[in-house]
PDB file of C-alpha atoms in Angstrom:
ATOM      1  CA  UNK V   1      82.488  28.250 -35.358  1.00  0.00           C
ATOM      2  CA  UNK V   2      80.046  30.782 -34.479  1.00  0.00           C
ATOM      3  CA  UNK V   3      76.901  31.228 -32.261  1.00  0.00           C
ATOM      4  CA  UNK V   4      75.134  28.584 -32.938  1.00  0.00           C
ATOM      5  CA  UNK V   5      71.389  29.314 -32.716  1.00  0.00           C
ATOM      6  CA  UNK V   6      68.104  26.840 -32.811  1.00  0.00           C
ATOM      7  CA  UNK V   7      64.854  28.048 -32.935  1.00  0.00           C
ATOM      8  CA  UNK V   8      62.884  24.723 -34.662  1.00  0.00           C
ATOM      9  CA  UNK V   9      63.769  21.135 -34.402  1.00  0.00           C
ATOM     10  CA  UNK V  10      62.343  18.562 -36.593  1.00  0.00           C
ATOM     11  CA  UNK V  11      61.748  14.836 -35.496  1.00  0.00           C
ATOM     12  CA  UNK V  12      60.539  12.442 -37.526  1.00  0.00           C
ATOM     13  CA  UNK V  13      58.951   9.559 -35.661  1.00  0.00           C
ATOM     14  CA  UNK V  14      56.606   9.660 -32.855  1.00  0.00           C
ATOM     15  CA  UNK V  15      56.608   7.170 -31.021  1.00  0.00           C
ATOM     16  CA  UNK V  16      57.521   7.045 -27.321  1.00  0.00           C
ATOM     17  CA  UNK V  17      60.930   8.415 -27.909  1.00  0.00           C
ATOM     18  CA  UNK V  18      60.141  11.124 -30.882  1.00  0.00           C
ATOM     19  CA  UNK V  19      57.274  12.121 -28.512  1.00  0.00           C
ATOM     20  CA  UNK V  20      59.385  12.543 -25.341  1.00  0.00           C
ATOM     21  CA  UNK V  21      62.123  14.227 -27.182  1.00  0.00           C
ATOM     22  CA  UNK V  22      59.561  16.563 -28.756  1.00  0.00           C
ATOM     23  CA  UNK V  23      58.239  17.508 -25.315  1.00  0.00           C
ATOM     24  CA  UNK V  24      61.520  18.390 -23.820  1.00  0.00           C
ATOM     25  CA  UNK V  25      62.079  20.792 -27.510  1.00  0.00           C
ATOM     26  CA  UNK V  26      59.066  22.295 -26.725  1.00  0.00           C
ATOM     27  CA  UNK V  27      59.833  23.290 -23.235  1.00  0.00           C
ATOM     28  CA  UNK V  28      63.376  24.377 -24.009  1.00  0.00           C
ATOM     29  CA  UNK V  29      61.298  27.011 -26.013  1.00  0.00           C
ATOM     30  CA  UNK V  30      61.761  25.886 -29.019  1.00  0.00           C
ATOM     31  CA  UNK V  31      59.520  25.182 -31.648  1.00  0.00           C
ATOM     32  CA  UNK V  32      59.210  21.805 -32.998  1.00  0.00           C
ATOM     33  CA  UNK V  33      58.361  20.103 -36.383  1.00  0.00           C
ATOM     34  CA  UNK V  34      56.587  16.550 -35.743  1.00  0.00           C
ATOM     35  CA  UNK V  35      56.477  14.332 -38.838  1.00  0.00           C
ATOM     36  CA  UNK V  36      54.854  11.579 -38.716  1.00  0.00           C
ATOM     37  CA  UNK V  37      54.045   8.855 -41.774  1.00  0.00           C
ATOM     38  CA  UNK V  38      50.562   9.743 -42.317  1.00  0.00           C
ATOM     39  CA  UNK V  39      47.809  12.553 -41.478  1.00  0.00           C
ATOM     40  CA  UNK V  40      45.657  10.044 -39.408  1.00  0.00           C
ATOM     41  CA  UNK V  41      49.350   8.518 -37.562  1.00  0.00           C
ATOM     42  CA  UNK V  42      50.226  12.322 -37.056  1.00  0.00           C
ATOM     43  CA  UNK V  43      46.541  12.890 -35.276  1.00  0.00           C
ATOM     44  CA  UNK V  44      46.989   9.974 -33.020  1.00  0.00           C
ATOM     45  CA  UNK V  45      50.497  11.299 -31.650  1.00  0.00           C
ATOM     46  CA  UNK V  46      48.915  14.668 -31.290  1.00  0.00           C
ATOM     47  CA  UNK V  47      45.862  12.625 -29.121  1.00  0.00           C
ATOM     48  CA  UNK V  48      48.841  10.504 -26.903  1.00  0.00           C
ATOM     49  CA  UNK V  49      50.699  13.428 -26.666  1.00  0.00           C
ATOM     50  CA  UNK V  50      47.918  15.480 -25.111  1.00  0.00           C
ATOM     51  CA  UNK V  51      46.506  12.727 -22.965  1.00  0.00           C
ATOM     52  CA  UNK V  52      50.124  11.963 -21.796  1.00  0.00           C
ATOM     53  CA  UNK V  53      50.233  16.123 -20.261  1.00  0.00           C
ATOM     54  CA  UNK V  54      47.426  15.559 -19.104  1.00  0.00           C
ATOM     55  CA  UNK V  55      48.348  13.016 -16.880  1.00  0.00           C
ATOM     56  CA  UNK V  56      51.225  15.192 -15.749  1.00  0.00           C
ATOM     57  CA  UNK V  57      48.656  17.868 -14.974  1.00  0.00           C
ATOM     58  CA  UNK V  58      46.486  15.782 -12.891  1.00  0.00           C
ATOM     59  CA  UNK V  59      49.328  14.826 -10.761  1.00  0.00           C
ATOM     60  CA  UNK V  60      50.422  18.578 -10.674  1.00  0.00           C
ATOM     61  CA  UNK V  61      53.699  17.718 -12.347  1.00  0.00           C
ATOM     62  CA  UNK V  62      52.465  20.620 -14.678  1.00  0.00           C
ATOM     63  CA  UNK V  63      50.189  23.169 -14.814  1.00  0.00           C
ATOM     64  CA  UNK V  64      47.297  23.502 -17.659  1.00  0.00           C
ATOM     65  CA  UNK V  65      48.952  26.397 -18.839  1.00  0.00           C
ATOM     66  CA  UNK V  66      52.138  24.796 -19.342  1.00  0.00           C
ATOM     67  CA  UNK V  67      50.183  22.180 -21.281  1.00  0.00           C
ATOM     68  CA  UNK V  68      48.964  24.428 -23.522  1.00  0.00           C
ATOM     69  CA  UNK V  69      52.270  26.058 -24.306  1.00  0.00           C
ATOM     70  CA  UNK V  70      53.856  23.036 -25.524  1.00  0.00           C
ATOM     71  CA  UNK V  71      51.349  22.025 -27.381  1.00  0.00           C
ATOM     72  CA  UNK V  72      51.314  25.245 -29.273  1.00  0.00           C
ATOM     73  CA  UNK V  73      55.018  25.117 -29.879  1.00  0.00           C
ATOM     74  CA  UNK V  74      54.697  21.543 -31.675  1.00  0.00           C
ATOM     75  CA  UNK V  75      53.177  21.224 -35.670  1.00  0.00           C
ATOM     76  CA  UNK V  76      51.856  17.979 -36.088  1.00  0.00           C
ATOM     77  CA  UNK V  77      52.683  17.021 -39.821  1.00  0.00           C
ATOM     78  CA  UNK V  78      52.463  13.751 -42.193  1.00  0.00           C
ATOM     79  CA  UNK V  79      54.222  16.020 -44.696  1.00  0.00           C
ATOM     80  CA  UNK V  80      58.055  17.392 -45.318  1.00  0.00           C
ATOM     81  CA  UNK V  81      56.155  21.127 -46.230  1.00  0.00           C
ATOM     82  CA  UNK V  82      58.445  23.400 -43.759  1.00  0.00           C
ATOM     83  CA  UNK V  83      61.390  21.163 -42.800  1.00  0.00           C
ATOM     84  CA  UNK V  84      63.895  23.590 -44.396  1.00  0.00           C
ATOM     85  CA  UNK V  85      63.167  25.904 -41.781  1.00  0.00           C
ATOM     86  CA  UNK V  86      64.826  23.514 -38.863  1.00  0.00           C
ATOM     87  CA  UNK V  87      67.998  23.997 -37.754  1.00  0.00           C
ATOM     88  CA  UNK V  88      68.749  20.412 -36.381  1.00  0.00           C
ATOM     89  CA  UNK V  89      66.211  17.272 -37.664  1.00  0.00           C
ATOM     90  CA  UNK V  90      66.424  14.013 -35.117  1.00  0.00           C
ATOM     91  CA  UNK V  91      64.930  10.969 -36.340  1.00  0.00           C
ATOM     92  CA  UNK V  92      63.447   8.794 -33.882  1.00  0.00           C
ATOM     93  CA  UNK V  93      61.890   5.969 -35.877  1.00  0.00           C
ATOM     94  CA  UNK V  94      62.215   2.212 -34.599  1.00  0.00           C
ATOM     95  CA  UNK V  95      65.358   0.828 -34.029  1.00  0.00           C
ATOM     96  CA  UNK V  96      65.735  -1.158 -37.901  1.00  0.00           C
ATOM     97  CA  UNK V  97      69.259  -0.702 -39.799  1.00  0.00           C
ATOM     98  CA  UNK V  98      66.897  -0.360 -43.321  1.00  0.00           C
ATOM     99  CA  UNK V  99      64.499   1.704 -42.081  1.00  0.00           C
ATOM    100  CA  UNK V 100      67.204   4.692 -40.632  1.00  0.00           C
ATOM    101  CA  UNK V 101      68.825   3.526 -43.674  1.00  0.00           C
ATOM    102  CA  UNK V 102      66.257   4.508 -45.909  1.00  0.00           C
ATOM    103  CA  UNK V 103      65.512   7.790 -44.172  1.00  0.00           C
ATOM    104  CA  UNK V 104      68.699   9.323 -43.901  1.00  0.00           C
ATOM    105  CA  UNK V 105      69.016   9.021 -47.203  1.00  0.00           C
ATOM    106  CA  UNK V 106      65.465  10.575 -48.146  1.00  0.00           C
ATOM    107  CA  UNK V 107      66.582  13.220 -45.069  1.00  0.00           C
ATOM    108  CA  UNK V 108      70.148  13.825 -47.236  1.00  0.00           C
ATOM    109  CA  UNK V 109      68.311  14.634 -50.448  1.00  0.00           C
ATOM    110  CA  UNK V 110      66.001  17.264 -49.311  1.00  0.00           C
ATOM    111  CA  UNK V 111      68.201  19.380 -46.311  1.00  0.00           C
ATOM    112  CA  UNK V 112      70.535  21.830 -46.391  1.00  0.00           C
ATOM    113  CA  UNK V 113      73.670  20.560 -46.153  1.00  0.00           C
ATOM    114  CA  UNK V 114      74.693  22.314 -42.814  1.00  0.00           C
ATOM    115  CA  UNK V 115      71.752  21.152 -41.350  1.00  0.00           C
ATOM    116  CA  UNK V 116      72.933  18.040 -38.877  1.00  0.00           C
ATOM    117  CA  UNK V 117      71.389  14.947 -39.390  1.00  0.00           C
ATOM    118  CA  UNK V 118      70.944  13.019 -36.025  1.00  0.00           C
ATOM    119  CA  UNK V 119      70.142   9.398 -35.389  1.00  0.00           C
ATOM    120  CA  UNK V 120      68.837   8.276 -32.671  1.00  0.00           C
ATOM    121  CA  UNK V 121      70.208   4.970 -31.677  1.00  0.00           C
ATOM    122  CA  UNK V 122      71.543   2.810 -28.586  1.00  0.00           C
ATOM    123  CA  UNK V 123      73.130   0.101 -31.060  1.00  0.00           C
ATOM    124  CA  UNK V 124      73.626   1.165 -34.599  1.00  0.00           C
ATOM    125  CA  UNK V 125      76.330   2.329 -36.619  1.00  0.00           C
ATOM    126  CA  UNK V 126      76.418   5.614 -36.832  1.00  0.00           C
ATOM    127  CA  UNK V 127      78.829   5.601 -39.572  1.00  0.00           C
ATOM    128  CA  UNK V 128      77.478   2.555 -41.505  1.00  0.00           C
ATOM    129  CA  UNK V 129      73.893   4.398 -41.660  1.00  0.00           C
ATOM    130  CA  UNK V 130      76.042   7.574 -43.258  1.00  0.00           C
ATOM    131  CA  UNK V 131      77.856   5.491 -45.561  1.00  0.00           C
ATOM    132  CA  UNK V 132      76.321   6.426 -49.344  1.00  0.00           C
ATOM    133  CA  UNK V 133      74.731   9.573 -48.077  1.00  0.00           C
ATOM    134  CA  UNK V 134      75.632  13.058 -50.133  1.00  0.00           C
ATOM    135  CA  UNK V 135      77.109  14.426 -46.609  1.00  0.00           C
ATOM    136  CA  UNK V 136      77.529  12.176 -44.517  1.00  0.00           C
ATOM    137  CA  UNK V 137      80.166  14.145 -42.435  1.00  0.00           C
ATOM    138  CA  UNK V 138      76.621  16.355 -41.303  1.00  0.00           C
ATOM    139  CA  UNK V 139      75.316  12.767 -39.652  1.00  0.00           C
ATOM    140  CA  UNK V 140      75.840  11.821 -35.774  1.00  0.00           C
ATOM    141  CA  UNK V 141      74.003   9.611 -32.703  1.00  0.00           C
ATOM    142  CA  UNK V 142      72.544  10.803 -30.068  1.00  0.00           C
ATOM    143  CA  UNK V 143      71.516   8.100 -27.563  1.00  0.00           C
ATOM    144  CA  UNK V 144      68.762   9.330 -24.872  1.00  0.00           C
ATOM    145  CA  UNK V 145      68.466   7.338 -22.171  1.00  0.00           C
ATOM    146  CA  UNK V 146      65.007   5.859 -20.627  1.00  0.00           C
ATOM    147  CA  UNK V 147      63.270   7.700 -19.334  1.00  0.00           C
ATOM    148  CA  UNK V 148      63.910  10.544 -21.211  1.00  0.00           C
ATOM    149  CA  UNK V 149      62.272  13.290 -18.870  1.00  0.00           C
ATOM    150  CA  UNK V 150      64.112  12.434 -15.873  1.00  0.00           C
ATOM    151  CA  UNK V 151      67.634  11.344 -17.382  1.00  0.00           C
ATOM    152  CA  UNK V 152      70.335  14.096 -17.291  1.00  0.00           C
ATOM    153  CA  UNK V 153      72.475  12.762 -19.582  1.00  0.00           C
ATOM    154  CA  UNK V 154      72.613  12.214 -23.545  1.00  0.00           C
ATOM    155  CA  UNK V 155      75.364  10.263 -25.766  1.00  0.00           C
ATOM    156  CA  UNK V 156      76.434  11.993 -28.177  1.00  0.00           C
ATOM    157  CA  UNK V 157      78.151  10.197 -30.739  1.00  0.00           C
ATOM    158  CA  UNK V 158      80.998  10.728 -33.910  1.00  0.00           C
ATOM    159  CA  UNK V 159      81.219   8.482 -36.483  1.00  0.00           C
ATOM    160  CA  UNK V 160      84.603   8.030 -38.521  1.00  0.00           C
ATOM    161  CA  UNK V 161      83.469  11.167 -40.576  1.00  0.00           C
ATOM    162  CA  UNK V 162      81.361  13.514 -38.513  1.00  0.00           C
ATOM    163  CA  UNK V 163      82.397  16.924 -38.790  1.00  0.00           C
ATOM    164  CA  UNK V 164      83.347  18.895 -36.180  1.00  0.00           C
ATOM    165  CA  UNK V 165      80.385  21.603 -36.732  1.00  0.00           C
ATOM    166  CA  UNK V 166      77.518  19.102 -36.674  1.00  0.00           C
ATOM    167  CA  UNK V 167      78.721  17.750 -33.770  1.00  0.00           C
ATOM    168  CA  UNK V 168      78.630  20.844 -31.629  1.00  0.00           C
ATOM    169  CA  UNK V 169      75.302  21.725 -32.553  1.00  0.00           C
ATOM    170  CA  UNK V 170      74.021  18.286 -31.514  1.00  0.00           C
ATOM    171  CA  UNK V 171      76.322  19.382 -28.173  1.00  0.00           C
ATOM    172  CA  UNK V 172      74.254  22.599 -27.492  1.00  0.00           C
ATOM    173  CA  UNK V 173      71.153  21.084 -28.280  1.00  0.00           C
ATOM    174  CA  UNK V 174      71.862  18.601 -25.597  1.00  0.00           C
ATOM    175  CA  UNK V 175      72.358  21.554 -22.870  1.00  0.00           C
ATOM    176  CA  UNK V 176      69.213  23.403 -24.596  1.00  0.00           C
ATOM    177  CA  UNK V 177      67.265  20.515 -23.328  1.00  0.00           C
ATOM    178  CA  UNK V 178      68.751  20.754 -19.859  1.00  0.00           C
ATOM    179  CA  UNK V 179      71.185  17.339 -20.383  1.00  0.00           C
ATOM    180  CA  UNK V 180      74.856  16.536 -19.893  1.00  0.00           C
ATOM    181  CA  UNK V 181      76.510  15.260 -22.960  1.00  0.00           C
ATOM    182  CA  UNK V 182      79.045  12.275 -23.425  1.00  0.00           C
ATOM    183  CA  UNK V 183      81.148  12.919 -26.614  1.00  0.00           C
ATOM    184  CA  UNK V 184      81.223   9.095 -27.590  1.00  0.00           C
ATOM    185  CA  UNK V 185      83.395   7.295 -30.672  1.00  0.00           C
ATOM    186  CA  UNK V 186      81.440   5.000 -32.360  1.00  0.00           C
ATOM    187  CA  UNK V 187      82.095   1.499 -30.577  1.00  0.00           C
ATOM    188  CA  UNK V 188      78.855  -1.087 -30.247  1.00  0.00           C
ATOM    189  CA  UNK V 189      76.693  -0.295 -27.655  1.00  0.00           C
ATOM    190  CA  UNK V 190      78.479   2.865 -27.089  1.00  0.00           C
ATOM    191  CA  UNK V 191      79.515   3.591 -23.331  1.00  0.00           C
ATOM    192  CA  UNK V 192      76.343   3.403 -21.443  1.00  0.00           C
ATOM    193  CA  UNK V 193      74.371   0.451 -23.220  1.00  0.00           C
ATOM    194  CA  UNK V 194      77.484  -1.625 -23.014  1.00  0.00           C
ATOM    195  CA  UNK V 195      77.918  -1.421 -19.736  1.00  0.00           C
ATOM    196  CA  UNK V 196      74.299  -1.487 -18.462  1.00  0.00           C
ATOM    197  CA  UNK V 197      73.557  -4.861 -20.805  1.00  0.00           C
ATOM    198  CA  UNK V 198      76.491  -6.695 -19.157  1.00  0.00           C
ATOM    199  CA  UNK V 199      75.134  -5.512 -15.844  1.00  0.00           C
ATOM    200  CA  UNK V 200      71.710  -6.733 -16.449  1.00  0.00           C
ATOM    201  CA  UNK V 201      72.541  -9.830 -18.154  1.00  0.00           C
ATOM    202  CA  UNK V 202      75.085 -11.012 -15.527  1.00  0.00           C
ATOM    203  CA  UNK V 203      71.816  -9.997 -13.025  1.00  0.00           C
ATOM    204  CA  UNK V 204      69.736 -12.485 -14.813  1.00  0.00           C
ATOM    205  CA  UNK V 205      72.216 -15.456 -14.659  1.00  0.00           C
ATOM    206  CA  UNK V 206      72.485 -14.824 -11.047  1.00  0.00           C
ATOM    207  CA  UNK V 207      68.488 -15.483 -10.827  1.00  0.00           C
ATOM    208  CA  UNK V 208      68.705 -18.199 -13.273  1.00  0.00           C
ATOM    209  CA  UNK V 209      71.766 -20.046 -11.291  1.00  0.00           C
ATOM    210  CA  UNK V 210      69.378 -19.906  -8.583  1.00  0.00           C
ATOM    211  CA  UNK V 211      71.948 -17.362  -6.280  1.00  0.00           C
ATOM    212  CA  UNK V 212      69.101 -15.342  -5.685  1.00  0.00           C
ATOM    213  CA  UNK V 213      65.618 -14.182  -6.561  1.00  0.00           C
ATOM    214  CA  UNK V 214      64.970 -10.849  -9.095  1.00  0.00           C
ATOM    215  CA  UNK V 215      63.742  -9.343  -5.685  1.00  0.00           C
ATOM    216  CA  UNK V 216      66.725 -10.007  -3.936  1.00  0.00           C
ATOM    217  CA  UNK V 217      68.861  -8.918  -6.336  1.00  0.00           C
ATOM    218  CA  UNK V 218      67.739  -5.586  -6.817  1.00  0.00           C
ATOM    219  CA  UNK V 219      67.397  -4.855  -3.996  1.00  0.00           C
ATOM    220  CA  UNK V 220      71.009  -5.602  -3.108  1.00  0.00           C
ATOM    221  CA  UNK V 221      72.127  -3.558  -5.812  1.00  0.00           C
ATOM    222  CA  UNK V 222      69.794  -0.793  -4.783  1.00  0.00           C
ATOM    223  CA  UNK V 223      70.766  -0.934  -1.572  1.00  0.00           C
ATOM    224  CA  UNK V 224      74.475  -1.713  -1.719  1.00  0.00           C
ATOM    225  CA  UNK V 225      75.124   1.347  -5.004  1.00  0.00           C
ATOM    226  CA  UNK V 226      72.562   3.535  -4.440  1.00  0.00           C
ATOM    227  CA  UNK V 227      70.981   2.350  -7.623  1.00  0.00           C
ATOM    228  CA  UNK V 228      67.366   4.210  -8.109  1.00  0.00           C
ATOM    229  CA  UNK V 229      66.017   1.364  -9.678  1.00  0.00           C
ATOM    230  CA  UNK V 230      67.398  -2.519  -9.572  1.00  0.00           C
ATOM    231  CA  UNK V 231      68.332  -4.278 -13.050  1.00  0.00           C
ATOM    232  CA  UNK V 232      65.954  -6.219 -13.243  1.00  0.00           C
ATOM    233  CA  UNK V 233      63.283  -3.986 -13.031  1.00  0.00           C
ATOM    234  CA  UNK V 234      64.862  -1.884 -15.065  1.00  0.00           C
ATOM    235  CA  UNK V 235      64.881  -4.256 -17.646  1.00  0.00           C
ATOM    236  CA  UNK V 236      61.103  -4.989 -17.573  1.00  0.00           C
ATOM    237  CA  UNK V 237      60.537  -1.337 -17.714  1.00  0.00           C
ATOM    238  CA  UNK V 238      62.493  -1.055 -21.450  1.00  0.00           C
ATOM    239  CA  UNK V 239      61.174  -4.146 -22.560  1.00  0.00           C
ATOM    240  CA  UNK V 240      62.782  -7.252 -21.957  1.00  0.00           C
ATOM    241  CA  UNK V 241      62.383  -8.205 -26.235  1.00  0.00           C
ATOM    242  CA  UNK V 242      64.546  -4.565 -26.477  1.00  0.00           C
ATOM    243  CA  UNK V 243      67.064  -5.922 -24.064  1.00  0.00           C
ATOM    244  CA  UNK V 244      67.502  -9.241 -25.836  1.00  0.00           C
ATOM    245  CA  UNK V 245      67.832  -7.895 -28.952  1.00  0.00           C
ATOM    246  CA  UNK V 246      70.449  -5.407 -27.888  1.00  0.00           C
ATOM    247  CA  UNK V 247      72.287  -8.261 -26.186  1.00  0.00           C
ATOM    248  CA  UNK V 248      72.466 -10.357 -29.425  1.00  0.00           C
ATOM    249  CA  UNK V 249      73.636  -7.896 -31.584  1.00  0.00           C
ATOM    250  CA  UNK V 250      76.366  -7.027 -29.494  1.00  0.00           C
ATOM    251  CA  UNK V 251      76.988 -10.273 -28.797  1.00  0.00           C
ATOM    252  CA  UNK V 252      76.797 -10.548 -32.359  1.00  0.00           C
ATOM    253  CA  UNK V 253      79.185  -7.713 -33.271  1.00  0.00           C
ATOM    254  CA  UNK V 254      81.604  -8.065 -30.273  1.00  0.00           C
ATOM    255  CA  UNK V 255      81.893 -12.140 -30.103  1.00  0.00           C
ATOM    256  CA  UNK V 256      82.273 -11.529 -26.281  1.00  0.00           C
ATOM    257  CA  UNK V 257      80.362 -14.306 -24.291  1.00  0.00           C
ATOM    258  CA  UNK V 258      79.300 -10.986 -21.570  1.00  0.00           C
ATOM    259  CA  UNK V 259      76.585 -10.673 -23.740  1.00  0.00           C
ATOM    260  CA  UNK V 260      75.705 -13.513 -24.725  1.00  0.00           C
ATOM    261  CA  UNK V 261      72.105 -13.646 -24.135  1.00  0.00           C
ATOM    262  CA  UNK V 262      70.927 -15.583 -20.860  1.00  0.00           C
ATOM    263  CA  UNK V 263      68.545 -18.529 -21.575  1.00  0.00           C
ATOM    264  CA  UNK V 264      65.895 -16.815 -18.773  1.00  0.00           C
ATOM    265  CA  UNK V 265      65.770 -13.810 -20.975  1.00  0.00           C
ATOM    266  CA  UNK V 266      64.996 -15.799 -24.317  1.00  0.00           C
ATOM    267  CA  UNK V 267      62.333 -18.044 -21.813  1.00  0.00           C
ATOM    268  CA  UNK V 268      60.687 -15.115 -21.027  1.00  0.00           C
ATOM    269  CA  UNK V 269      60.444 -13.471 -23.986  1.00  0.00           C
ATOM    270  CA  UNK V 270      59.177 -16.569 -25.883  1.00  0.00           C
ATOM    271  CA  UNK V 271      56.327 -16.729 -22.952  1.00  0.00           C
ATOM    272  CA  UNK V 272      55.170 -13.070 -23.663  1.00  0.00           C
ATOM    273  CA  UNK V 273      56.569 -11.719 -20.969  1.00  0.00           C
ATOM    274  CA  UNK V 274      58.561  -8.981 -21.593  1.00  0.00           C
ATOM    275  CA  UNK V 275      58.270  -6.580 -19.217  1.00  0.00           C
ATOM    276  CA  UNK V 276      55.641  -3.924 -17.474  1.00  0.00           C
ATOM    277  CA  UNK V 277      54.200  -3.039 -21.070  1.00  0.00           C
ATOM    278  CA  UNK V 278      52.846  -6.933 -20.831  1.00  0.00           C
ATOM    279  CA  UNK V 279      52.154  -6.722 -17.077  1.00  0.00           C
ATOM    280  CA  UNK V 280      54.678  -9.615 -16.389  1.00  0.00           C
ATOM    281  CA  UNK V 281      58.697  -9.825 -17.063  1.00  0.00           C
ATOM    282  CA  UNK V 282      60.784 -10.503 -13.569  1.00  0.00           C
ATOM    283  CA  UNK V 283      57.611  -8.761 -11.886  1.00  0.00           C
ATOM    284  CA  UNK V 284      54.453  -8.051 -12.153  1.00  0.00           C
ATOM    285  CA  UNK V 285      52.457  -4.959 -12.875  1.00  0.00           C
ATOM    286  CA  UNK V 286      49.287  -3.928 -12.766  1.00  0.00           C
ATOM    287  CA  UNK V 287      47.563  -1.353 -16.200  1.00  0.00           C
ATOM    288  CA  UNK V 288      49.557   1.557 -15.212  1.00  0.00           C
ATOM    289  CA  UNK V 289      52.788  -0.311 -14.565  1.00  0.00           C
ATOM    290  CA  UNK V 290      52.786  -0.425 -11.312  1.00  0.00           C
ATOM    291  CA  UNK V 291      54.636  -2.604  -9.179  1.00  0.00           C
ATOM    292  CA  UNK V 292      51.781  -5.455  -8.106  1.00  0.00           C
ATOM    293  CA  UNK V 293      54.322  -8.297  -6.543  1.00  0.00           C
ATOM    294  CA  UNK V 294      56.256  -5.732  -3.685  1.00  0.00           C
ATOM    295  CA  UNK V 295      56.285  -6.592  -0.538  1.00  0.00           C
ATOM    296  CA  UNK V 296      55.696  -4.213   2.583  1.00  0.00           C
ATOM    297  CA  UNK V 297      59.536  -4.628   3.708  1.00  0.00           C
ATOM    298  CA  UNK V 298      60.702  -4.425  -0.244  1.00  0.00           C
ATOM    299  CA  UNK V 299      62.913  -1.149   0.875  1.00  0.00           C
ATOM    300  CA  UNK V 300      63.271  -0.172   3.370  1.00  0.00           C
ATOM    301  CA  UNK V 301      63.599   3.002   4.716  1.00  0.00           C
ATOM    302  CA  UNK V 302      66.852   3.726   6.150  1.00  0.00           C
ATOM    303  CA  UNK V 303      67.759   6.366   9.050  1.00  0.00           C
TER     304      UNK V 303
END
């Protein structure tokens, strides 16, 4: 294939993800195309968004400037009025099989049909979502990982009938945004969510059994693989309801007992506490998510 060339990205959803993802367009220098389901939906992303650079400012992670470039770069839209104009669209709406269903579909009817269609997804079925669609050779995943400023790498995914020209576009667009991508075949869960779930899961048994405490075990793994974060707090920091409904449905898809759910999870989660969001999950955290439980000697500086 040719050069291929992007100069405005649509994504349609924004929430934390469509709003990270958005960001990272913008600062690629590209122009993006926000859609969100209604004018006063579209106004309150524009209002998070802006508070959320803001914040970087103030911690001179960015300069006011900088702000004001992305900003300028991103329309704010409840409507599809300029969407033919994008060379890639990326939905990032909640992670519901009907839902991505449903706007693929609506996507399908109204785009070019060289334009690729990309879901974003850590679970679904790529080609299952595709499945009915007019084109659905021009639809394929891309799984960005949490959190999306700071992680350098980006699944992207075939299903059984991407193309091969969709798929390199989603490929450059990766790079454009400064990330490595995986080229993934559709399997549950994918490479890194498989692997990371069984991880975490086998972490919380470990605390459940009563082997250790969720301190002690991150910190072992920190400390022992050089780990930037442990599991557990990782887990908190997704959402512990996300991570227990990943779990089932691959448990659910697989049949392997790996990830079969542990019972501390589903405790948890039934008590409300799911994470840093909720200020309690394995730890606790304070309005601004910070740690509030560590101890002085929690890690240690080595020489």
């Amino acid at each position: 294939m040719g050069t291929i060339e992007l100069h405005r990205v649509a994504v349609i959803g924004g929430g934390i993800m469509g709003r990270s993802i958005a960001t990272k367009v913008s600062q690629a220098g590209l122009s993006v195309f926000l859609k969100e389901i209604s004018p006063e939906r579209a106004q309150e992303v524009q209002r998070l968004l802006d508070e959320a650079l803001q914040h970087q400012v103030e911690r001179w992670t960015l300069t006011g400037a900088e702000k004001r470039a992305i900003l300028s770069r991103i329309e704010f839209t409840a409507s599809y009025e300029g969407i033919e104009s994008c060379q890639l669209v990326i939905e990032t709406i909640h992670e519901n099989f009907q839902d991505k269903k449903a706007l693929l579909t609506e996507l399908d009817g109204m785009l070019n049909p060289t334009v690729p269609i990309v879901v974003n997804t850590s679970t679904l079925s790529i080609t299952e979502l595709a499945s009915g669609l007019r084109f659905p050779e021009r639809v394929l995943g891309m799984h960005f990982l949490y959190p999306v400023p700071t992680t350098r790498v980006v699944e992207v995914v075939r299903g059984q009938v991407t193309a091969n020209e969709p798929f390199e576009v989603a490929r450059h667009f990766a790079r454009v945004l400064g990330k490595v991508p995986i080229e993934v075949f559709e399997s549950p869960g994918f490479v890194t969510t498989r692997v990371v779930l069984a991880l975490v899961n086998e972490a919380m048994y470990v605390v459940m059994e009563g082997v250790a405490s969720a301190a002690e075990v991150d910190l072992a793994m920190k400390l022992g693989y050089e780990f930037r974060m442990g599991p557990l707090e990782w887990a908190d920091r997704v959402g512990l309801h996300k991570i227990l409904t990943w779990l089932q449905h691959l448990f659910d898809e697989t049949g392997d007992p790996k990830f079969r759910p542990c019972p501390l999870l589903r405790k948890l989660v039934r008590a409300g506490h799911t994470g840093a969001r909720a200020g309690k999950g394995f730890f606790t955290y304070d309005a601004n998510r910070n740690r509030t439980d560590r101890l002085p000697d929690d890690t240690p500086q080595l020489a």
